[in-house]
Short mmCIF file of C-alpha atoms in Angstrom, two decimals:
data_model
loop_
_atom_site.label_atom_id
_atom_site.label_comp_id
_atom_site.label_asym_id
_atom_site.label_seq_id
_atom_site.Cartn_x
_atom_site.Cartn_y
_atom_site.Cartn_z
CA MET Z 1 46.06 47.13 -40.98
CA ASN Z 2 43.70 47.40 -38.01
CA ARG Z 3 42.36 45.69 -34.91
CA ARG Z 4 40.35 43.25 -37.03
CA ASP Z 5 43.50 42.07 -38.85
CA ILE Z 6 45.31 41.35 -35.60
CA LEU Z 7 42.34 39.55 -34.02
CA ARG Z 8 41.72 37.48 -37.15
CA GLY Z 9 44.24 34.81 -36.18
CA ALA Z 10 42.43 33.71 -33.04
CA ALA Z 11 39.05 33.57 -34.75
CA LEU Z 12 40.38 31.38 -37.58
CA GLY Z 13 42.28 29.20 -35.14
CA GLY Z 14 39.10 28.29 -33.30
CA ALA Z 15 37.02 27.70 -36.40
CA SER Z 16 38.34 24.26 -37.25
CA LEU Z 17 37.99 21.78 -34.40
CA LEU Z 18 40.78 19.23 -34.29
CA SER Z 19 40.95 16.12 -32.14
CA PRO Z 20 42.40 16.84 -28.70
CA GLU Z 21 45.71 15.23 -27.84
CA ALA Z 22 45.19 11.84 -26.26
CA VAL Z 23 45.41 11.57 -22.49
CA TRP Z 24 48.98 10.73 -21.53
CA ALA Z 25 49.45 7.41 -19.80
CA ALA Z 26 50.05 7.60 -16.07
CA ALA Z 27 53.08 5.39 -16.60
CA ALA Z 28 54.85 8.25 -18.36
CA ASN Z 29 54.99 10.31 -15.18
CA ALA Z 30 55.83 7.26 -13.11
CA LYS Z 31 59.00 6.83 -15.16
CA ALA Z 32 59.94 10.50 -15.00
CA GLY Z 33 62.60 11.90 -12.73
CA ASP Z 34 61.30 13.66 -9.65
CA TRP Z 35 61.91 16.99 -11.38
CA ILE Z 36 58.36 16.48 -12.67
CA LEU Z 37 57.31 17.97 -9.32
CA GLY Z 38 58.12 21.34 -10.87
CA LEU Z 39 55.40 20.79 -13.48
CA ALA Z 40 52.81 19.01 -11.34
CA ASP Z 41 49.14 19.97 -11.17
CA VAL Z 42 47.73 22.12 -8.40
CA GLU Z 43 44.11 21.25 -7.71
CA ALA Z 44 43.00 24.21 -5.58
CA ASP Z 45 43.94 27.70 -4.42
CA VAL Z 46 46.36 27.98 -1.51
CA ALA Z 47 45.05 29.94 1.46
CA PRO Z 48 47.35 32.47 3.20
CA THR Z 49 49.86 30.61 5.32
CA GLY Z 50 53.10 31.28 7.13
CA LEU Z 51 56.46 30.08 5.81
CA THR Z 52 59.01 28.32 7.99
CA ARG Z 53 62.37 30.10 8.27
CA LEU Z 54 65.18 27.68 7.43
CA HIS Z 55 68.19 29.86 8.17
CA GLY Z 56 69.43 33.43 8.28
CA LYS Z 57 67.74 36.69 9.14
CA ALA Z 58 65.61 38.86 6.89
CA PRO Z 59 67.04 42.33 6.20
CA ALA Z 60 65.18 44.84 8.37
CA GLU Z 61 64.68 47.21 5.40
CA LEU Z 62 63.20 44.57 3.12
CA SER Z 63 59.43 44.80 3.18
CA GLY Z 64 56.96 44.06 0.41
CA THR Z 65 55.43 41.39 -1.78
CA LEU Z 66 56.80 39.15 -4.49
CA PHE Z 67 54.08 38.26 -7.00
CA ARG Z 68 54.82 35.43 -9.42
CA ASN Z 69 52.82 33.85 -12.23
CA GLY Z 70 52.99 30.53 -13.98
CA PRO Z 71 50.90 27.60 -15.24
CA ALA Z 72 49.64 25.22 -12.56
CA LYS Z 73 46.96 22.95 -14.07
CA PHE Z 74 47.87 20.82 -17.08
CA HIS Z 75 45.91 17.55 -16.90
CA ARG Z 76 42.19 16.79 -16.95
CA PRO Z 77 40.44 13.41 -17.24
CA GLY Z 78 39.15 14.09 -20.75
CA GLY Z 79 42.36 15.55 -22.20
CA ASP Z 80 45.47 17.49 -21.29
CA VAL Z 81 47.36 20.52 -22.54
CA GLY Z 82 49.79 19.93 -25.37
CA HIS Z 83 52.47 22.29 -24.09
CA TRP Z 84 53.82 23.58 -20.78
CA PHE Z 85 52.84 27.13 -21.79
CA ASP Z 86 49.11 26.28 -21.89
CA GLY Z 87 48.47 25.40 -18.24
CA ASP Z 88 46.00 27.49 -16.24
CA GLY Z 89 47.62 30.56 -14.72
CA MET Z 90 48.11 30.68 -10.94
CA VAL Z 91 49.43 33.84 -9.26
CA ARG Z 92 51.54 33.36 -6.14
CA LYS Z 93 51.97 35.99 -3.44
CA PHE Z 94 54.97 35.99 -1.08
CA GLN Z 95 54.87 38.69 1.60
CA ILE Z 96 58.01 39.67 3.51
CA GLY Z 97 57.97 41.97 6.52
CA GLY Z 98 59.04 42.10 10.14
CA GLY Z 99 61.47 39.28 9.55
CA GLN Z 100 58.72 36.86 8.53
CA ALA Z 101 57.23 35.56 5.30
CA ARG Z 102 53.75 34.44 4.26
CA MET Z 103 52.32 33.12 1.02
CA SER Z 104 49.11 32.42 -0.83
CA ALA Z 105 48.23 31.36 -4.37
CA ARG Z 106 45.14 31.62 -6.51
CA PHE Z 107 44.12 30.56 -10.01
CA VAL Z 108 43.18 33.35 -12.39
CA ASP Z 109 39.48 33.02 -13.23
CA THR Z 110 39.71 32.94 -17.02
CA VAL Z 111 37.20 31.94 -19.69
CA LYS Z 112 39.63 29.19 -20.64
CA ARG Z 113 39.72 27.75 -17.14
CA ARG Z 114 35.94 27.87 -16.77
CA ASN Z 115 35.37 26.17 -20.13
CA ASP Z 116 37.97 23.46 -19.53
CA THR Z 117 36.60 22.81 -16.04
CA ALA Z 118 33.06 22.48 -17.37
CA ALA Z 119 34.20 20.05 -20.08
CA ASN Z 120 36.42 18.12 -17.62
CA ALA Z 121 39.00 18.25 -20.40
CA VAL Z 122 41.37 20.74 -21.95
CA ILE Z 123 39.36 21.85 -24.95
CA THR Z 124 40.76 25.39 -25.27
CA PRO Z 125 43.42 25.81 -27.96
CA GLY Z 126 46.65 27.57 -27.12
CA TYR Z 127 50.32 27.91 -27.82
CA GLY Z 128 50.82 24.16 -28.26
CA THR Z 129 47.34 22.75 -27.63
CA ALA Z 130 44.86 21.94 -30.38
CA PRO Z 131 41.16 22.82 -30.01
CA GLY Z 132 39.11 20.09 -28.37
CA LYS Z 133 35.55 18.96 -28.93
CA GLY Z 134 33.17 21.75 -28.03
CA SER Z 135 35.76 24.51 -28.18
CA VAL Z 136 34.32 27.88 -29.14
CA ILE Z 137 36.74 30.76 -29.63
CA THR Z 138 35.25 34.15 -30.41
CA GLY Z 139 38.44 36.11 -29.72
CA PRO Z 140 41.87 35.88 -28.09
CA ASP Z 141 40.62 36.25 -24.53
CA ASP Z 142 38.58 33.06 -24.80
CA ALA Z 143 41.96 31.27 -24.96
CA ASN Z 144 43.78 33.57 -22.53
CA ALA Z 145 45.62 31.43 -19.95
CA ALA Z 146 46.85 34.48 -17.95
CA ASN Z 147 49.86 32.38 -16.94
CA THR Z 148 53.09 34.16 -17.84
CA SER Z 149 53.83 37.34 -15.89
CA VAL Z 150 52.40 40.09 -13.69
CA LEU Z 151 52.42 43.88 -13.68
CA MET Z 152 51.40 46.40 -11.01
CA ALA Z 153 49.36 49.25 -12.52
CA GLY Z 154 47.01 51.72 -10.85
CA GLY Z 155 46.59 49.71 -7.67
CA GLU Z 156 45.78 46.55 -9.61
CA LEU Z 157 47.81 43.46 -10.31
CA TRP Z 158 47.60 42.44 -13.97
CA ALA Z 159 48.10 38.81 -14.94
CA LEU Z 160 49.69 38.73 -18.38
CA TRP Z 161 49.68 36.26 -21.25
CA GLU Z 162 51.02 37.24 -24.69
CA GLY Z 163 48.12 36.69 -27.06
CA GLY Z 164 45.35 38.61 -25.30
CA SER Z 165 44.40 41.26 -22.77
CA PRO Z 166 45.76 41.76 -19.27
CA ILE Z 167 43.49 40.33 -16.58
CA ALA Z 168 43.13 42.48 -13.46
CA LEU Z 169 43.44 40.97 -9.98
CA ASP Z 170 43.02 42.35 -6.49
CA PRO Z 171 46.61 42.45 -5.15
CA ALA Z 172 45.41 41.87 -1.58
CA THR Z 173 43.24 38.79 -2.18
CA LEU Z 174 44.35 37.73 -5.71
CA GLU Z 175 40.67 37.65 -6.65
CA THR Z 176 40.11 38.08 -10.38
CA ARG Z 177 38.43 41.38 -11.24
CA GLY Z 178 38.15 40.74 -14.98
CA VAL Z 179 39.66 41.38 -18.39
CA LYS Z 180 41.35 44.77 -18.69
CA THR Z 181 40.09 46.53 -21.81
CA LEU Z 182 42.30 49.57 -22.38
CA ARG Z 183 39.88 51.14 -24.86
CA PRO Z 184 36.56 49.77 -26.15
CA ASP Z 185 37.64 49.59 -29.78
CA LEU Z 186 40.81 47.75 -28.75
CA LYS Z 187 39.08 44.99 -26.82
CA GLY Z 188 40.96 41.69 -27.00
CA MET Z 189 44.08 43.14 -28.61
CA PRO Z 190 47.25 41.21 -27.68
CA PHE Z 191 49.48 42.55 -24.93
CA LEU Z 192 52.86 40.84 -24.45
CA ALA Z 193 53.85 39.47 -21.06
CA HIS Z 194 57.03 41.61 -21.00
CA PRO Z 195 56.09 45.29 -20.83
CA ARG Z 196 58.99 47.72 -20.40
CA VAL Z 197 58.62 50.32 -17.65
CA GLN Z 198 60.48 53.63 -17.96
CA LEU Z 199 62.03 55.43 -15.00
CA ASP Z 200 59.01 57.76 -14.80
CA GLY Z 201 56.67 54.75 -14.67
CA THR Z 202 55.49 54.96 -18.29
CA ILE Z 203 54.69 51.49 -19.60
CA TRP Z 204 55.51 50.41 -23.17
CA ASN Z 205 54.40 47.15 -24.69
CA ILE Z 206 53.82 45.34 -27.99
CA GLY Z 207 50.90 43.26 -29.23
CA LEU Z 208 51.55 40.93 -32.16
CA GLY Z 209 49.31 39.81 -35.00
CA GLY Z 210 51.45 38.26 -37.73
CA LYS Z 211 53.19 41.04 -39.67
CA ASP Z 212 51.12 43.67 -37.87
CA ALA Z 213 51.60 44.92 -34.35
CA VAL Z 214 50.19 47.44 -31.93
CA VAL Z 215 52.54 49.57 -29.83
CA TRP Z 216 51.04 50.31 -26.43
CA LYS Z 217 51.98 53.32 -24.30
CA LEU Z 218 50.38 53.49 -20.85
CA ALA Z 219 50.59 55.93 -17.95
CA PRO Z 220 52.02 54.61 -14.67
CA ASP Z 221 48.47 53.99 -13.43
CA GLY Z 222 47.71 51.83 -16.47
CA ALA Z 223 45.64 54.42 -18.34
CA LEU Z 224 46.07 54.24 -22.12
CA GLN Z 225 48.10 57.09 -23.63
CA LYS Z 226 48.63 55.69 -27.12
CA ALA Z 227 47.95 52.57 -29.18
CA GLU Z 228 49.52 52.78 -32.63
CA MET Z 229 49.45 50.15 -35.36
CA ILE Z 230 52.70 49.40 -37.17
CA ALA Z 231 53.81 47.01 -39.91
CA LEU Z 232 56.67 44.60 -39.22
CA PRO Z 233 59.20 43.30 -41.77
CA ARG Z 234 58.19 39.72 -40.96
CA ALA Z 235 55.75 37.74 -38.81
CA SER Z 236 58.33 36.59 -36.27
CA TYR Z 237 57.50 34.97 -32.95
CA MET Z 238 58.30 37.50 -30.26
CA HIS Z 239 57.92 36.74 -26.55
CA ASP Z 240 59.92 39.77 -25.43
CA PHE Z 241 61.32 43.06 -26.69
CA THR Z 242 63.56 45.68 -25.10
CA ALA Z 243 63.92 49.44 -24.91
CA THR Z 244 66.27 52.33 -24.17
CA ALA Z 245 65.20 55.73 -22.90
CA ARG Z 246 64.54 56.80 -26.52
CA HIS Z 247 63.95 53.63 -28.53
CA LEU Z 248 61.94 50.43 -28.74
CA ILE Z 249 63.95 47.43 -29.95
CA LEU Z 250 62.13 44.49 -31.58
CA VAL Z 251 64.20 41.40 -32.42
CA LEU Z 252 62.67 39.55 -35.37
CA GLN Z 253 64.00 36.01 -35.28
CA PRO Z 254 63.58 33.58 -38.18
CA TRP Z 255 60.83 31.54 -36.50
CA VAL Z 256 58.07 32.92 -38.69
CA ARG Z 257 54.31 32.53 -38.69
CA GLU Z 258 53.23 31.21 -42.10
CA ARG Z 259 49.51 30.74 -41.52
CA PHE Z 260 46.72 31.31 -39.00
CA ALA Z 261 46.11 28.03 -37.16
CA MET Z 262 45.92 26.51 -33.73
CA PRO Z 263 47.89 25.32 -31.95
CA PHE Z 264 50.00 28.40 -32.44
CA ASN Z 265 53.40 26.68 -32.61
CA ALA Z 266 52.15 24.50 -35.48
CA SER Z 267 51.76 27.64 -37.58
CA MET Z 268 55.45 28.54 -37.25
CA ALA Z 269 58.35 27.70 -39.60
CA TRP Z 270 62.07 27.87 -38.81
CA LYS Z 271 63.85 29.72 -41.65
CA PRO Z 272 67.46 30.34 -40.60
CA GLU Z 273 68.31 31.48 -44.12
CA LEU Z 274 66.44 34.72 -43.30
CA GLY Z 275 68.82 35.57 -40.48
CA THR Z 276 67.67 37.76 -37.59
CA GLN Z 277 66.52 41.34 -38.02
CA VAL Z 278 66.47 43.98 -35.29
CA LEU Z 279 63.91 46.74 -35.72
CA VAL Z 280 64.65 49.96 -33.81
CA LEU Z 281 61.78 52.45 -33.41
CA ASP Z 282 61.88 56.01 -32.14
CA LYS Z 283 59.45 56.27 -29.20
CA ASP Z 284 58.43 59.78 -30.21
CA ASP Z 285 57.82 58.91 -33.86
CA LEU Z 286 57.29 55.22 -34.65
CA SER Z 287 57.66 55.89 -38.36
CA ARG Z 288 61.35 56.59 -37.75
CA ARG Z 289 62.88 53.14 -37.90
CA ARG Z 290 66.15 51.35 -38.55
CA VAL Z 291 66.71 47.68 -39.33
CA PHE Z 292 69.89 45.80 -38.39
CA GLU Z 293 70.93 42.35 -39.60
CA LEU Z 294 72.30 39.52 -37.40
CA PRO Z 295 72.88 35.77 -37.83
CA PRO Z 296 69.94 33.43 -37.11
CA PHE Z 297 69.09 32.52 -33.51
CA PHE Z 298 66.06 31.83 -31.35
CA PHE Z 299 65.27 33.63 -28.10
CA PHE Z 300 62.62 34.08 -25.45
CA HIS Z 301 64.15 36.80 -23.26
CA LEU Z 302 66.18 40.00 -23.59
CA GLY Z 303 67.82 42.23 -21.01
CA ASP Z 304 67.22 45.97 -20.68
CA ALA Z 305 68.91 47.97 -23.45
CA TRP Z 306 70.94 51.15 -23.17
CA GLU Z 307 72.46 53.74 -25.48
CA ASP Z 308 76.06 54.98 -25.50
CA ALA Z 309 76.97 58.61 -26.05
CA ASP Z 310 77.77 57.91 -29.72
CA GLY Z 311 74.35 56.36 -30.38
CA THR Z 312 75.42 52.73 -30.07
CA LEU Z 313 72.69 50.49 -28.62
CA ARG Z 314 73.52 47.49 -26.42
CA PHE Z 315 71.54 44.75 -24.68
CA ASP Z 316 72.07 41.24 -23.40
CA ALA Z 317 70.04 38.25 -24.53
CA CYS Z 318 69.56 34.55 -23.80
CA LEU Z 319 69.85 32.70 -27.10
CA ASP Z 320 69.12 29.23 -28.46
CA GLU Z 321 70.37 27.82 -31.73
CA ASN Z 322 66.78 27.16 -32.88
CA PRO Z 323 63.24 26.79 -31.46
CA PHE Z 324 63.26 22.99 -31.27
CA GLY Z 325 63.80 22.87 -27.51
CA THR Z 326 61.28 24.35 -25.08
CA ALA Z 327 59.53 26.52 -27.67
CA ALA Z 328 58.45 23.67 -29.92
CA ASN Z 329 58.61 20.61 -27.70
CA ALA Z 330 57.85 21.46 -24.06
CA GLY Z 331 54.84 19.15 -24.19
CA ALA Z 332 57.40 16.41 -23.63
CA LEU Z 333 58.24 17.86 -20.23
CA LEU Z 334 54.69 17.24 -19.03
CA ARG Z 335 55.11 13.60 -20.04
CA GLY Z 336 58.19 13.39 -17.85
CA LYS Z 337 60.70 13.52 -20.70
CA ALA Z 338 63.62 15.93 -20.63
CA ILE Z 339 64.19 17.79 -23.89
CA ARG Z 340 67.55 16.87 -25.37
CA ALA Z 341 68.56 20.36 -26.39
CA ALA Z 342 71.31 22.65 -25.21
CA PRO Z 343 70.12 25.34 -22.77
CA PRO Z 344 70.09 28.97 -23.91
CA SER Z 345 73.34 30.86 -23.56
CA ARG Z 346 74.22 34.44 -22.75
CA ALA Z 347 75.02 36.97 -25.46
CA LEU Z 348 75.61 40.68 -25.88
CA ILE Z 349 74.13 42.42 -28.92
CA THR Z 350 75.56 45.73 -30.16
CA LEU Z 351 73.88 47.96 -32.73
CA ARG Z 352 76.25 50.62 -34.08
CA ALA Z 353 75.13 54.08 -35.15
CA ASP Z 354 76.59 53.41 -38.63
CA GLY Z 355 74.24 50.44 -39.18
CA ARG Z 356 76.58 47.60 -38.21
CA ALA Z 357 75.32 44.94 -35.80
CA GLU Z 358 77.46 42.64 -33.65
CA LEU Z 359 76.55 39.46 -31.82
CA ALA Z 360 78.94 38.28 -29.08
CA ARG Z 361 77.79 34.83 -27.94
CA GLU Z 362 79.13 33.18 -24.81
CA THR Z 363 79.15 29.58 -23.56
CA VAL Z 364 77.55 30.45 -20.20
CA SER Z 365 74.02 29.05 -19.94
CA ALA Z 366 71.52 31.77 -19.06
CA GLU Z 367 67.81 32.45 -18.91
CA PHE Z 368 65.37 34.93 -17.31
CA PRO Z 369 67.63 38.03 -17.43
CA ARG Z 370 66.81 40.83 -14.98
CA SER Z 371 68.52 44.03 -13.89
CA ASP Z 372 68.14 46.97 -11.53
CA PRO Z 373 64.85 48.64 -12.60
CA ARG Z 374 66.18 52.05 -11.55
CA PHE Z 375 68.52 51.82 -14.56
CA ALA Z 376 65.90 50.70 -17.10
CA GLY Z 377 66.90 52.09 -20.50
CA LEU Z 378 70.13 53.57 -19.12
CA ALA Z 379 73.76 52.44 -19.22
CA ARG Z 380 74.24 49.70 -16.64
CA ARG Z 381 76.92 47.38 -15.38
CA TYR Z 382 75.10 44.29 -14.09
CA SER Z 383 72.73 41.56 -15.25
CA VAL Z 384 71.05 38.85 -13.18
CA HIS Z 385 70.04 35.47 -14.59
CA VAL Z 386 69.65 31.81 -13.74
CA THR Z 387 72.24 29.33 -14.99
CA ASN Z 388 73.55 25.76 -14.85
CA GLU Z 389 70.80 23.64 -16.34
CA ARG Z 390 71.53 19.94 -15.88
CA PRO Z 391 71.81 17.65 -18.93
CA ASP Z 392 69.58 15.00 -17.30
CA ARG Z 393 66.64 17.25 -16.46
CA PRO Z 394 65.13 20.61 -17.42
CA LEU Z 395 65.31 23.86 -15.47
CA PHE Z 396 68.21 25.60 -13.78
CA GLN Z 397 70.00 25.13 -10.48
CA SER Z 398 72.03 28.33 -9.98
CA VAL Z 399 71.67 32.11 -9.89
CA ALA Z 400 74.31 34.41 -11.39
CA VAL Z 401 75.18 38.10 -11.41
CA ARG Z 402 77.11 39.28 -14.45
CA ASP Z 403 79.49 42.27 -14.13
CA TRP Z 404 79.93 43.50 -17.70
CA LYS Z 405 82.56 46.06 -16.71
CA LYS Z 406 84.84 43.53 -15.00
CA ASP Z 407 83.90 40.66 -17.33
CA SER Z 408 83.22 38.50 -14.29
CA ASP Z 409 80.40 36.47 -12.73
CA GLN Z 410 79.20 35.66 -9.24
CA VAL Z 411 77.32 32.37 -9.04
CA PHE Z 412 75.51 30.56 -6.25
CA ASP Z 413 74.69 26.92 -6.93
CA PHE Z 414 71.68 25.51 -5.09
CA GLY Z 415 72.69 22.04 -6.26
CA PRO Z 416 70.91 19.46 -8.38
CA ARG Z 417 68.00 19.01 -5.95
CA HIS Z 418 66.58 22.49 -6.56
CA LEU Z 419 64.69 23.90 -9.56
CA VAL Z 420 65.66 27.57 -9.59
CA GLU Z 421 63.18 30.19 -10.78
CA GLU Z 422 63.74 33.77 -11.94
CA MET Z 423 65.25 36.13 -9.36
CA VAL Z 424 63.89 39.71 -9.03
CA PHE Z 425 66.02 42.67 -7.91
CA VAL Z 426 64.69 44.82 -5.05
CA PRO Z 427 66.49 48.15 -4.40
CA ARG Z 428 67.66 49.03 -0.92
CA PRO Z 429 65.63 52.02 0.33
CA ARG Z 430 67.35 55.40 -0.04
CA SER Z 431 70.13 53.93 -2.18
CA SER Z 432 70.84 55.04 -5.76
CA GLU Z 433 73.80 52.77 -6.54
CA GLU Z 434 73.23 50.06 -9.12
CA LEU Z 435 72.50 46.62 -7.67
CA ASP Z 436 72.54 47.88 -4.09
CA GLY Z 437 69.74 45.75 -2.71
CA TRP Z 438 68.52 42.18 -2.76
CA LEU Z 439 67.59 39.39 -5.13
CA VAL Z 440 64.33 37.72 -4.15
CA GLY Z 441 63.18 34.50 -5.74
CA THR Z 442 61.92 30.98 -5.35
CA THR Z 443 63.05 27.41 -5.91
CA VAL Z 444 61.39 24.02 -5.80
CA ASN Z 445 63.25 21.78 -3.34
CA LEU Z 446 62.89 18.25 -4.71
CA ASP Z 447 64.01 16.55 -1.50
CA ALA Z 448 61.70 18.55 0.77
CA LYS Z 449 58.92 18.53 -1.88
CA ALA Z 450 58.34 22.19 -1.12
CA THR Z 451 58.63 25.65 -2.61
CA GLU Z 452 61.24 27.83 -0.93
CA LEU Z 453 61.67 31.61 -0.84
CA HIS Z 454 65.20 33.07 -0.81
CA VAL Z 455 66.74 36.50 -0.34
CA PHE Z 456 70.30 37.31 -1.49
CA ASP Z 457 72.46 40.37 -1.02
CA ALA Z 458 72.62 41.22 -4.73
CA ARG Z 459 76.31 42.14 -4.56
CA LEU Z 460 77.30 39.03 -2.59
CA VAL Z 461 75.40 36.32 -4.42
CA ARG Z 462 78.20 33.77 -4.17
CA GLN Z 463 77.76 33.78 -0.38
CA GLY Z 464 74.28 32.32 -0.72
CA PRO Z 465 70.91 33.48 0.63
CA VAL Z 466 70.91 35.75 3.66
CA VAL Z 467 67.58 34.16 4.60
CA SER Z 468 65.46 31.30 3.29
CA TRP Z 469 61.92 30.15 4.11
CA ARG Z 470 60.01 27.00 3.19
CA ALA Z 471 56.35 26.78 2.21
CA PRO Z 472 54.19 23.86 3.33
CA VAL Z 473 53.45 23.01 -0.32
CA ALA Z 474 55.32 22.52 -3.58
CA LEU Z 475 53.99 24.71 -6.39
CA PRO Z 476 55.04 24.22 -10.03
CA VAL Z 477 57.74 26.39 -11.52
CA THR Z 478 56.70 29.90 -12.49
CA PHE Z 479 57.89 32.12 -15.32
CA HIS Z 480 57.98 35.76 -14.22
CA GLY Z 481 57.31 38.02 -11.27
CA VAL Z 482 57.43 41.50 -9.81
CA PHE Z 483 58.23 42.83 -6.33
CA ALA Z 484 56.02 45.55 -4.86
CA GLN Z 485 57.83 47.31 -2.03
CA ALA Z 486 55.77 48.23 1.02
#
């Protein structure tokens, strides 16, 4: 079990060249609802520009930058991506200060984007895209779309994927600086798009390669402290993991990789008879592990975990019944077809010290869980997520704050004409109370055909944004972001 084993998958995936997916007819988009604006192509970078204030007043203490990442180029004349997750990554920058807001956006300069641009077709294989004619893949970073999340480390902004290296950007200009190799012998090793940051700034992450994985431990400035190979009980798909102050928690769902092939999702098999396993690792000694058993489910995202005094571990999650919605079939969204699958719902998972595991599923739709980063790995009371996906179109229209102690929710509904993206919590300066601060996030306003930036008082979400701005452009929906306070 070594670096070569983990990298092997990408090399084999690129070896056999399959026919690219046919170009989708323009009529498909013409028949789509106008929600397709949230998945439309962007043709060029967006220069720094001011946003128009719609209402309200920005909190005087709120100053900093919201960085967000997501795919923004899906279609090319000679062939398109086969899945939403394979579009070229574009990082957005929203600056707030002095009561005003500005924005810019820039594509990440990846090998994938350069090769696809030169071919005038999507030839690079990916999560749901088959290799096209002329595709040459020598390692994971040749297919790296850099389109999922961002991380601030050592004065750099890292654009994250999940199957390859971080890509460093200049946070001031968003110019691509290049692939971030954490150690020469670990070049190209996978680095998930959901690192967990401890209270002291230490960064933990996972890189997957079938039944093998690498556990990353980085200093707050991004310097490598440890990269340790571990064996997993199964080759589960894992987009996210979670952590307490003392443990790493890996949820091994029964969507299992059976072979090395591209596109990636074609190599997966749904095996609910296996159930779900939860692997708990001691951060100080990764050989100390426990495995818990739960019923089968599919997930993309988990909330921060915490540990009770008696050793019980708890975390929230956003769960699907199976992967046959967005995970397997989000190529349909780019053809203007809504996926007829129930949205993910909120759940609380409890792992008892005596080895018992409990899954408490709720009927509330939920995705993109966030919490107060000052309580990462510690007992907490609140979760933030988006909610209320419509049955006639994808994506959510409301933001919610869950109070686990009171068993209650605050919800603000933007209405059916907004596509609501993940909301990020920003602490109020000099405050130490949980959720004392703001939620900052974006929506796509379908009527205005524009991206909007919103700020909520995190404890008064039901009252709506305290201030909102509108950009002069509509950018496609992003996945994840981070706020860097000034």
